[in-house]
XYZ file of C-alpha atoms in Angstrom:
688
model
C 27.933 10.544 55.789
C 25.949 12.221 57.856
C 26.417 16.412 57.483
C 28.188 16.961 61.116
C 29.727 14.141 61.695
C 33.391 13.210 61.409
C 34.823 10.512 60.189
C 36.711 8.165 62.839
C 38.457 5.560 60.565
C 41.606 6.030 60.051
C 41.929 8.312 56.858
C 40.121 10.677 58.806
C 42.989 10.264 61.295
C 45.464 10.656 58.593
C 43.681 14.130 57.227
C 43.347 15.365 60.929
C 47.053 15.009 61.019
C 48.236 15.971 57.864
C 45.821 19.718 58.272
C 47.125 19.753 61.846
C 50.808 19.916 60.439
C 49.435 22.213 57.294
C 48.721 24.826 59.903
C 51.381 24.592 62.221
C 53.670 25.045 58.822
C 51.459 28.145 58.203
C 51.921 29.458 61.830
C 55.870 28.491 61.164
C 56.282 31.258 58.381
C 54.103 33.436 59.847
C 56.697 33.579 62.207
C 59.150 33.749 60.253
C 58.085 37.117 58.594
C 55.923 35.821 55.751
C 52.257 37.945 56.210
C 50.664 38.141 52.363
C 47.279 36.644 53.404
C 47.030 34.943 49.613
C 50.169 33.386 50.112
C 49.372 32.320 53.346
C 45.993 30.894 52.361
C 47.625 29.344 49.410
C 49.746 27.195 51.754
C 46.704 26.267 53.229
C 44.862 25.224 50.828
C 47.353 22.961 48.342
C 48.122 19.449 49.424
C 51.737 19.436 49.768
C 51.298 15.888 50.434
C 50.117 15.046 46.762
C 53.531 16.611 45.239
C 56.121 13.756 46.630
C 56.585 10.269 46.908
C 53.870 8.513 48.944
C 57.249 7.352 51.217
C 57.996 11.444 51.881
C 54.134 12.250 52.811
C 55.033 12.052 56.336
C 57.362 14.698 55.661
C 54.938 17.045 53.573
C 55.125 20.033 55.926
C 58.396 20.277 57.449
C 59.779 23.424 56.679
C 62.744 21.286 54.481
C 63.367 20.462 50.839
C 62.504 17.262 49.679
C 63.413 14.922 46.727
C 61.491 14.741 43.259
C 63.934 12.863 41.138
C 65.949 13.365 38.263
C 68.079 14.981 41.288
C 65.685 17.606 41.731
C 64.244 18.767 45.033
C 61.036 20.667 45.911
C 62.347 23.502 48.047
C 61.109 24.068 51.358
C 58.040 26.188 51.773
C 59.503 28.870 53.522
C 61.739 29.640 50.346
C 58.577 29.228 48.223
C 56.610 31.296 50.482
C 59.426 34.247 50.585
C 59.772 34.128 46.619
C 55.927 34.477 46.332
C 55.128 36.743 48.627
C 57.999 38.801 46.517
C 55.998 38.714 43.318
C 53.477 40.963 44.990
C 50.879 39.392 43.438
C 47.011 39.860 42.169
C 44.315 37.656 41.442
C 44.445 39.220 37.792
C 47.884 38.490 37.389
C 49.237 36.053 34.295
C 52.531 34.751 35.671
C 54.774 32.699 33.808
C 57.114 29.890 36.237
C 60.545 29.140 35.144
C 61.322 25.214 36.727
C 57.554 23.643 37.407
C 59.396 20.762 39.259
C 56.641 18.856 41.208
C 54.073 21.508 40.459
C 53.639 22.968 43.931
C 55.248 26.213 43.474
C 52.517 26.159 39.910
C 49.561 24.973 42.199
C 50.122 27.515 44.940
C 50.392 30.314 41.881
C 46.929 29.188 40.878
C 45.092 29.715 44.090
C 46.581 33.415 43.961
C 46.572 34.248 39.872
C 44.151 33.840 37.124
C 46.350 32.409 34.820
C 49.883 30.549 35.298
C 52.511 29.053 32.563
C 54.873 26.996 33.517
C 58.026 25.572 32.106
C 59.811 22.225 33.600
C 63.327 21.311 31.369
C 63.320 17.581 32.597
C 60.439 15.319 30.596
C 59.872 13.247 33.516
C 58.955 15.716 35.903
C 56.747 17.673 33.250
C 54.746 14.598 32.677
C 54.379 13.833 36.057
C 53.383 17.557 37.511
C 51.048 18.361 34.021
C 49.126 14.933 35.561
C 49.293 15.953 39.074
C 48.182 18.926 38.251
C 45.219 17.976 35.794
C 44.138 14.896 38.865
C 43.663 17.880 41.514
C 41.644 20.240 39.266
C 44.503 22.930 39.191
C 42.944 24.257 35.581
C 44.483 27.442 35.058
C 47.895 25.768 34.980
C 49.469 24.994 32.221
C 53.034 23.091 31.712
C 55.349 22.794 28.883
C 58.445 20.668 28.788
C 60.976 22.520 27.123
C 64.352 25.015 28.146
C 63.333 27.216 30.819
C 65.964 29.774 30.085
C 63.823 30.466 26.974
C 60.363 30.950 28.990
C 57.169 30.594 27.143
C 56.971 33.865 24.957
C 53.513 32.556 23.199
C 51.520 33.850 26.264
C 53.203 36.698 27.095
C 53.248 39.203 28.270
C 53.535 38.283 31.668
C 52.564 40.378 35.040
C 54.839 38.212 37.446
C 57.663 36.171 36.076
C 59.037 33.734 39.037
C 62.484 32.356 38.084
C 62.933 29.463 41.186
C 66.522 28.257 40.163
C 69.549 30.405 40.616
C 71.367 31.681 37.915
C 73.979 35.073 37.895
C 71.337 37.223 35.945
C 67.827 36.736 34.197
C 68.468 35.628 30.487
C 67.646 38.761 28.005
C 64.545 36.950 26.616
C 63.058 36.438 30.008
C 63.170 40.026 30.625
C 61.110 41.140 26.903
C 58.533 39.108 28.197
C 57.917 40.901 31.327
C 54.766 43.701 30.950
C 55.247 47.036 31.991
C 54.735 47.224 35.682
C 55.126 43.405 36.195
C 57.657 41.954 38.451
C 60.853 38.997 38.194
C 61.887 37.828 41.637
C 64.991 34.946 41.124
C 67.400 34.133 43.003
C 71.402 34.943 42.172
C 73.669 32.337 41.973
C 76.373 31.665 44.370
C 79.167 29.188 44.937
C 77.981 29.518 49.263
C 74.364 28.669 47.964
C 72.920 31.792 49.929
C 72.427 35.046 48.271
C 70.207 38.133 48.078
C 66.388 37.666 46.206
C 66.615 39.920 43.262
C 62.888 41.177 42.196
C 63.013 43.042 38.512
C 59.911 45.893 38.078
C 59.514 46.765 34.442
C 58.646 50.702 35.022
C 59.002 51.447 31.307
C 59.628 49.519 28.140
C 63.613 50.067 28.634
C 63.544 50.405 32.023
C 63.816 47.868 34.965
C 63.891 49.153 38.562
C 66.652 46.174 40.505
C 66.188 45.251 44.582
C 67.902 42.965 46.300
C 65.800 41.248 48.950
C 66.853 39.053 51.875
C 69.299 36.112 51.296
C 68.016 32.677 51.116
C 69.167 29.441 50.380
C 67.861 27.722 46.648
C 67.707 25.033 44.305
C 70.862 25.508 41.891
C 69.706 25.642 38.402
C 72.371 23.534 37.105
C 71.452 19.303 37.736
C 75.021 18.550 37.796
C 74.847 20.919 41.321
C 72.241 20.044 42.482
C 71.336 17.615 45.691
C 71.596 14.355 44.074
C 69.058 12.306 46.625
C 68.535 10.050 44.241
C 72.044 8.610 44.906
C 71.354 7.711 48.432
C 70.024 5.217 50.121
C 66.151 5.870 51.176
C 67.280 5.235 54.420
C 69.569 7.948 54.884
C 67.354 10.482 52.986
C 65.110 9.519 55.218
C 67.751 9.773 58.341
C 68.513 13.523 57.069
C 65.284 14.740 56.999
C 64.269 13.850 60.744
C 67.630 15.539 61.551
C 66.993 18.757 59.625
C 65.604 21.706 61.852
C 61.849 22.421 61.808
C 60.718 18.966 61.543
C 57.238 17.929 63.418
C 56.378 14.305 62.306
C 54.478 11.694 63.799
C 58.188 10.389 64.430
C 60.254 13.190 65.088
C 58.304 15.897 67.399
C 60.050 18.599 68.838
C 61.534 17.927 72.739
C 59.760 20.542 74.901
C 62.695 22.684 75.634
C 63.091 22.779 71.579
C 59.379 23.948 71.654
C 59.721 26.565 74.532
C 62.839 28.242 72.244
C 60.436 28.269 68.798
C 57.641 29.812 70.672
C 60.197 32.392 72.415
C 62.464 32.868 69.372
C 62.461 36.233 66.987
C 62.900 35.044 63.829
C 65.754 36.519 61.536
C 65.016 36.538 58.009
C 68.024 37.843 57.412
C 70.728 39.803 58.936
C 70.057 43.248 57.007
C 66.658 43.143 57.010
C 66.630 42.008 60.726
C 63.994 43.963 62.691
C 65.978 45.279 66.034
C 63.386 47.625 67.396
C 62.787 44.943 70.487
C 66.162 43.939 70.606
C 66.990 48.014 71.361
C 63.787 48.157 73.624
C 65.165 45.108 75.882
C 68.774 46.989 75.926
C 67.166 49.769 76.570
C 69.067 52.027 78.783
C 72.243 50.157 79.070
C 75.653 51.429 79.147
C 77.739 48.786 77.699
C 76.612 46.060 75.323
C 78.678 43.129 75.359
C 78.320 40.822 71.591
C 79.719 37.491 71.537
C 80.867 35.069 69.127
C 80.744 31.400 69.386
C 83.596 31.185 67.090
C 86.738 33.733 66.127
C 86.002 32.840 62.282
C 81.810 32.636 61.466
C 80.979 35.474 58.935
C 77.490 35.418 60.478
C 79.292 36.707 63.575
C 80.461 39.239 62.576
C 78.167 40.374 60.228
C 75.299 40.616 62.850
C 77.599 42.611 65.963
C 78.258 44.992 63.087
C 74.389 45.439 62.269
C 73.692 45.494 65.891
C 75.948 48.115 66.856
C 75.217 50.451 63.713
C 71.823 49.874 65.363
C 73.205 51.339 68.276
C 75.267 54.111 67.019
C 72.690 55.866 65.159
C 69.812 54.955 67.422
C 71.072 55.347 71.367
C 74.160 57.155 70.929
C 76.808 54.611 71.610
C 80.389 56.557 71.697
C 82.864 53.715 70.874
C 83.428 49.901 69.843
C 86.052 47.734 71.637
C 86.978 44.723 70.015
C 89.221 41.581 71.287
C 92.449 42.905 69.166
C 95.506 44.767 69.750
C 95.669 48.548 71.045
C 98.269 49.774 68.269
C 96.360 47.584 65.268
C 93.279 49.059 66.362
C 94.413 52.524 66.773
C 94.873 52.410 63.033
C 91.123 51.190 62.471
C 90.382 54.608 64.983
C 92.212 56.948 63.249
C 90.370 55.579 59.621
C 86.814 55.694 60.835
C 88.082 59.381 62.497
C 88.878 60.242 58.867
C 91.945 61.301 59.818
C 95.336 60.152 57.908
C 97.202 56.651 58.954
C 99.588 57.165 61.463
C 103.464 56.472 61.211
C 103.334 53.421 62.584
C 106.626 50.879 62.333
C 104.517 47.969 62.148
C 101.828 46.964 59.399
C 99.264 46.182 61.919
C 97.041 42.974 61.965
C 100.186 40.515 61.201
C 99.745 38.540 64.514
C 98.655 35.376 64.604
C 95.554 34.979 63.969
C 95.753 37.915 60.984
C 91.993 36.512 59.972
C 90.732 37.383 62.671
C 90.275 41.249 62.191
C 91.690 41.227 59.158
C 88.479 39.901 56.789
C 86.540 41.606 55.006
C 83.484 41.586 57.494
C 85.219 43.953 59.537
C 86.271 45.828 56.985
C 83.273 46.808 55.687
C 81.733 47.494 59.238
C 84.845 49.955 59.575
C 83.908 51.816 56.190
C 80.155 52.201 57.585
C 81.471 53.499 60.493
C 83.806 55.809 58.848
C 81.143 57.098 56.259
C 78.668 57.845 59.788
C 81.320 60.120 61.438
C 81.853 61.589 58.198
C 78.015 62.336 57.943
C 77.638 63.191 61.342
C 81.089 65.719 62.107
C 78.961 68.519 63.192
C 76.343 67.070 65.265
C 78.118 64.404 67.400
C 82.093 63.541 68.366
C 83.256 60.382 65.937
C 82.517 56.853 67.410
C 85.741 55.413 68.246
C 87.115 51.532 67.697
C 90.010 50.730 69.970
C 91.375 47.019 70.928
C 91.087 46.121 74.485
C 93.849 43.210 74.395
C 97.232 43.010 75.357
C 99.526 40.158 73.860
C 100.526 43.194 71.534
C 103.741 43.651 73.624
C 106.715 45.461 71.627
C 104.141 47.004 68.650
C 103.089 49.175 71.929
C 106.556 49.913 73.165
C 107.378 51.202 69.630
C 103.846 53.151 69.909
C 105.143 54.669 72.941
C 108.649 55.458 72.071
C 107.575 57.071 68.930
C 104.798 59.237 70.404
C 107.937 60.695 73.191
C 109.651 61.033 70.270
C 107.835 63.979 69.388
C 107.117 65.717 72.241
C 109.843 64.453 74.845
C 113.076 63.422 73.579
C 114.703 62.584 76.815
C 112.017 61.256 78.216
C 111.792 58.813 74.613
C 115.789 58.145 75.418
C 114.760 57.333 79.185
C 111.848 55.147 77.932
C 113.941 53.152 75.429
C 116.392 52.450 77.306
C 113.491 51.248 80.265
C 112.043 48.940 77.657
C 115.433 47.188 76.942
C 115.087 45.110 79.550
C 112.352 43.516 76.949
C 113.841 43.857 73.472
C 116.235 40.894 73.768
C 112.521 38.881 73.642
C 111.165 40.687 71.027
C 110.482 37.778 68.749
C 109.362 34.965 71.510
C 108.212 37.079 74.625
C 107.066 33.610 76.161
C 110.285 33.160 76.311
C 110.887 36.194 78.780
C 108.068 34.600 80.892
C 109.332 31.190 81.336
C 113.146 32.814 82.098
C 111.843 35.618 84.566
C 110.111 32.906 86.649
C 113.690 31.492 86.981
C 117.191 32.931 88.314
C 117.707 32.943 84.434
C 116.768 36.648 83.928
C 115.513 39.247 86.178
C 112.027 40.747 85.805
C 111.602 43.960 83.460
C 108.627 44.837 85.681
C 110.264 47.863 87.813
C 111.342 49.462 84.049
C 108.121 49.381 82.730
C 106.251 50.389 85.705
C 108.546 53.535 85.983
C 107.262 54.445 82.040
C 103.825 53.829 83.337
C 104.276 56.712 85.408
C 105.952 58.843 83.749
C 103.223 58.969 81.345
C 100.533 59.522 83.962
C 102.474 62.488 85.258
C 102.885 64.285 81.814
C 98.941 63.230 80.978
C 97.915 65.009 84.430
C 100.296 67.956 83.949
C 98.800 68.461 80.444
C 95.609 69.937 81.050
C 95.650 72.299 77.891
C 95.862 69.814 75.128
C 94.163 70.145 72.176
C 91.995 67.125 71.682
C 94.122 65.624 68.649
C 96.705 65.724 71.131
C 94.708 64.499 74.547
C 94.413 61.373 72.327
C 97.481 61.019 71.304
C 98.530 61.021 74.448
C 95.392 58.814 75.652
C 97.306 56.318 73.397
C 100.832 56.444 74.502
C 99.099 55.934 78.370
C 96.753 52.961 77.255
C 99.987 51.435 75.128
C 102.430 51.800 78.265
C 99.512 50.374 80.710
C 99.392 47.343 78.706
C 103.507 47.147 78.120
C 102.943 46.859 82.024
C 100.164 44.047 82.345
C 101.783 42.109 79.137
C 104.872 41.634 80.874
C 103.061 40.488 84.050
C 101.186 38.233 82.003
C 104.033 36.329 80.321
C 105.059 36.159 84.084
C 102.523 34.625 85.051
C 101.792 32.288 82.071
C 104.033 29.650 84.125
C 102.270 29.676 86.974
C 99.058 28.873 85.738
C 96.533 29.593 82.784
C 93.470 30.681 85.808
C 96.171 33.523 86.867
C 97.616 34.283 83.453
C 93.376 34.518 81.933
C 92.358 36.756 84.880
C 95.248 38.992 84.247
C 94.195 39.019 80.705
C 90.441 40.079 81.181
C 91.150 42.234 84.091
C 92.793 44.383 81.842
C 90.381 44.308 79.041
C 87.944 45.564 81.893
C 90.111 47.979 82.823
C 91.041 49.554 79.523
C 87.375 49.289 79.086
C 86.723 51.382 81.919
C 89.664 54.029 80.703
C 88.017 54.416 77.906
C 84.541 54.840 79.464
C 86.241 57.249 81.456
C 87.411 59.196 78.603
C 84.880 59.718 76.573
C 83.099 61.105 79.355
C 80.529 60.305 82.103
C 77.695 59.259 79.630
C 79.766 57.493 76.895
C 78.603 54.470 76.211
C 80.109 51.079 74.784
C 79.992 48.400 72.331
C 82.288 44.887 73.082
C 83.081 42.608 70.497
C 84.966 39.259 71.952
C 84.446 35.672 72.163
C 81.462 34.280 74.505
C 83.771 33.372 76.767
C 85.165 36.479 77.168
C 81.348 38.380 78.017
C 79.249 36.005 78.851
C 79.685 35.754 82.767
C 82.212 33.171 83.768
C 80.146 32.537 87.278
C 77.597 30.640 84.803
C 80.305 28.353 83.540
C 82.067 26.233 84.325
C 85.346 29.094 84.636
C 83.543 29.983 87.624
C 84.341 26.731 89.683
C 88.170 27.423 88.354
C 87.594 30.688 89.703
C 88.392 32.121 86.714
C 86.767 35.631 85.660
C 86.110 37.465 82.632
C 84.487 40.946 80.697
C 81.047 39.571 81.230
C 81.915 38.863 84.838
C 83.505 42.237 85.932
C 80.610 44.187 83.746
C 77.884 42.745 85.209
C 79.675 43.282 89.130
C 79.942 47.096 88.344
C 77.305 47.775 86.182
C 74.268 45.026 86.944
C 71.798 45.658 84.441
C 73.146 48.721 82.242
C 75.327 45.674 80.946
C 73.746 43.634 78.203
C 75.205 40.453 76.991
C 74.663 38.586 74.195
C 75.627 35.280 72.938
C 75.715 33.441 69.590
C 75.790 29.793 68.366
C 75.643 27.753 65.663
C 74.946 23.973 64.493
C 77.468 23.501 61.539
C 78.620 25.134 58.380
C 82.384 26.257 58.139
C 85.097 28.088 60.286
C 88.116 29.892 59.687
C 90.540 28.393 62.291
C 93.865 26.346 62.630
C 94.968 23.194 63.790
C 97.513 24.585 66.265
C 98.658 27.713 67.328
C 101.027 29.881 64.591
C 99.934 27.361 61.583
C 98.129 28.843 58.640
C 94.471 29.625 58.478
C 92.164 26.795 56.827
C 88.327 26.427 56.208
C 87.088 23.982 58.266
C 83.842 22.146 58.422
C 82.020 22.882 61.619
C 80.443 19.103 62.593
C 76.658 19.321 63.855
C 76.488 20.143 67.562
C 76.660 17.708 70.477
C 73.084 15.595 70.991
C 73.344 17.351 74.896
C 74.005 20.682 74.118
C 72.534 23.608 74.047
C 73.076 23.990 69.760
C 71.105 20.603 69.788
C 68.028 22.045 71.394
C 68.251 25.492 69.656
C 68.782 23.615 66.555
C 65.790 21.417 67.077
C 63.887 24.453 67.766
C 63.622 24.375 63.848
C 64.249 27.872 62.763
C 67.743 29.186 60.476
C 68.158 31.941 62.734
C 66.784 33.916 65.588
C 67.120 36.189 68.236
C 66.265 34.302 72.289
C 65.788 36.795 75.364
C 67.047 34.895 78.460
C 66.630 38.303 80.872
C 63.093 37.815 82.387
C 63.292 34.350 84.378
C 59.518 34.540 84.283
C 59.656 33.223 80.616
C 59.315 29.505 80.718
C 61.826 29.479 77.961
C 64.318 30.802 80.520
C 63.391 28.403 83.759
C 63.354 25.385 80.724
C 67.035 26.608 79.997
C 68.719 27.160 83.687
C 69.871 23.629 83.936
C 73.681 23.455 83.263
C 74.086 21.828 79.714
C 76.994 21.301 77.340
C 78.056 24.508 74.743
C 80.632 25.103 72.204
C 83.629 27.547 72.081
C 85.610 27.362 69.124
C 88.669 29.907 69.222
C 90.996 30.708 66.801
C 92.070 26.949 66.930
C 89.622 23.878 65.895
C 89.982 20.450 66.562
C 86.791 18.397 65.374
C 88.676 14.953 65.543
C 88.116 15.965 69.601
C 85.759 18.241 69.882
C 83.961 17.278 72.946
C 87.405 17.066 74.586
C 88.814 20.323 72.945
C 85.462 22.909 72.697
C 82.590 21.962 75.098
C 81.966 23.547 78.349
C 79.140 23.213 80.974
C 76.956 25.935 81.319
C 73.966 27.913 82.218
C 72.832 29.625 79.116
C 70.274 32.494 80.306
C 72.850 32.952 83.517
C 75.558 33.102 81.203
C 73.806 35.696 78.344
C 71.040 38.310 78.534
C 70.127 37.332 74.848
C 71.208 34.521 72.436
C 71.433 34.681 68.691
C 71.432 31.887 66.659
C 72.235 30.879 63.121
C 71.562 27.665 62.538
C 74.428 27.032 59.754
C 77.386 29.574 59.504
C 79.925 30.070 56.868
C 83.454 31.337 56.844
C 84.704 34.571 57.044
C 86.834 36.307 54.192
C 90.028 36.528 55.180
C 92.554 39.913 53.888
C 95.565 38.752 54.423
C 97.511 35.850 53.039
C 95.282 32.918 53.540
C 94.052 35.184 50.339
C 96.973 33.935 48.502
C 98.150 37.618 49.000
C 99.637 39.487 52.213
C 97.110 41.765 54.095
C 97.766 45.599 52.880
C 100.412 47.723 55.486
C 98.070 50.340 55.599
C 94.826 48.279 56.473
C 92.128 49.467 56.127
C 93.502 52.684 54.258
C 94.926 50.846 52.030
C 91.411 49.111 50.636
């Protein structure tokens, strides 16, 4: 071939396509946070298509795992790049790889370091990898067929050891083969198949330094646990591959909108290690940040809200967190985070359905962090509070008001007890009160509950010399009395129509937010945790056509750009939910998102997690997403068998939220209550 001329035959076309696909993959890895130039250069130099069968060659540069036989898979390129980057490799290193597989990882290592020794337990894979590496002239790689847990001590010690399989801990014999100054990187074993990478550095002959790196998905150690694609029909394998996220193949190109999402999104490598500086800049001087969730039972939503809230508290001085929970229950948490002792509550907290929504390990971890933060900053700033916005706690609030009044005014306590007595016959079923109050069978208790609230408000105005602690107690009592008034009205309005009751509930939550802002001062700032359906602008969804409002809509009206609304979404996974109201929690499988939904566009963008700014209407992605599409909402009830009718609605995403946070696959939250087999401690969170 004449120098300078390009081949024009079919082979040249295939090579051009492969080179472009390889470049696209490396660009994707850069966006996902891979920065090491040696790793990126190796990803460009090594032909991944040579390490899979011809029938899967066109998928070689998708960021997805591929079957290689023996029930094993070739790990997705991002995971491989993440592992290699974590090793901090240099050109003079000698590396031990445990789990050769197809030989692709060994080939990448050979481009970076001086010598690679790789151990593969499956004879067929070991033979194929050895032959392939020799044919491709990766001459600095040696492959041994043997027990990977024993390593290859004859060639040690090694300056780096890579375990590409998930184990609970590195075998002792492997660690002995690590040189002083050497690094061992491995994923740790987890039933959920998602966990942190561990990096162990031998700092001396008898001392190891251990670091936890971002969470990843990994290839299991046990053959029985692996994705056994050999039992699948080949057409099914190909179909799954086409549907995996991020696939840019000849047959399955990204849609124009998904490509815009991919370009505009900021990748989240892990919740613990996400860079939030850009988000904090976009939030700017907002006084209220509303953090949503696409379900009430997905762990990643809770964990990411906690991570963002921590940043807002630490770097922007936010004063309190207000959540879609009952005021009396949240008041106990508020005492905990402020370092106070448990209140003399007449009832255990978070026992009303759905108990798992707030009594879960994700919330517990956050409130413990908030308590520690308050304790360490007590001399610098006022404690950051934790409050409930909802109005379902009718009788818990009655008990709290009476208990408070007994401590300050016995006569007023007796009057309140008498007036609230109008409601006590319906304590176990307040909805029945609402039904009867709408008929002639029972008179309304509206006048009685309003009188108690008026008495407390007069008490608050008159009591101007209280200490801060007493002022907090009085504020709690007034808030409970206001809740009782609104809850009594709510249960009556339930029977007039869902829109009226919904609007009263969100109006109550919005009023509670405003009372909290006033209580904490003119410059106070709040973080809201609630479902997407509450924190997104209702006017941008079909709720607006039904004349429904929500907190997000009201905040946008009152605060404008000083309210920053962040929605969340997912494609599939598991979720904690019930089949019917009041029934036990189940861990349910979330169906893949509907093809006509926003969720499917995000899934097809090819990133496992990302932040997507939506406030700037000039951005192409914002313009492309303006058109109304389906959006999914899972509450405490999930009915996958009727998902389209039960859980999808029409919305305009950029008009609904200022930012959208995506997790392609999510897992169910971890409950603390009866769903775990044990009852939740009555002193939550004090007893945990």
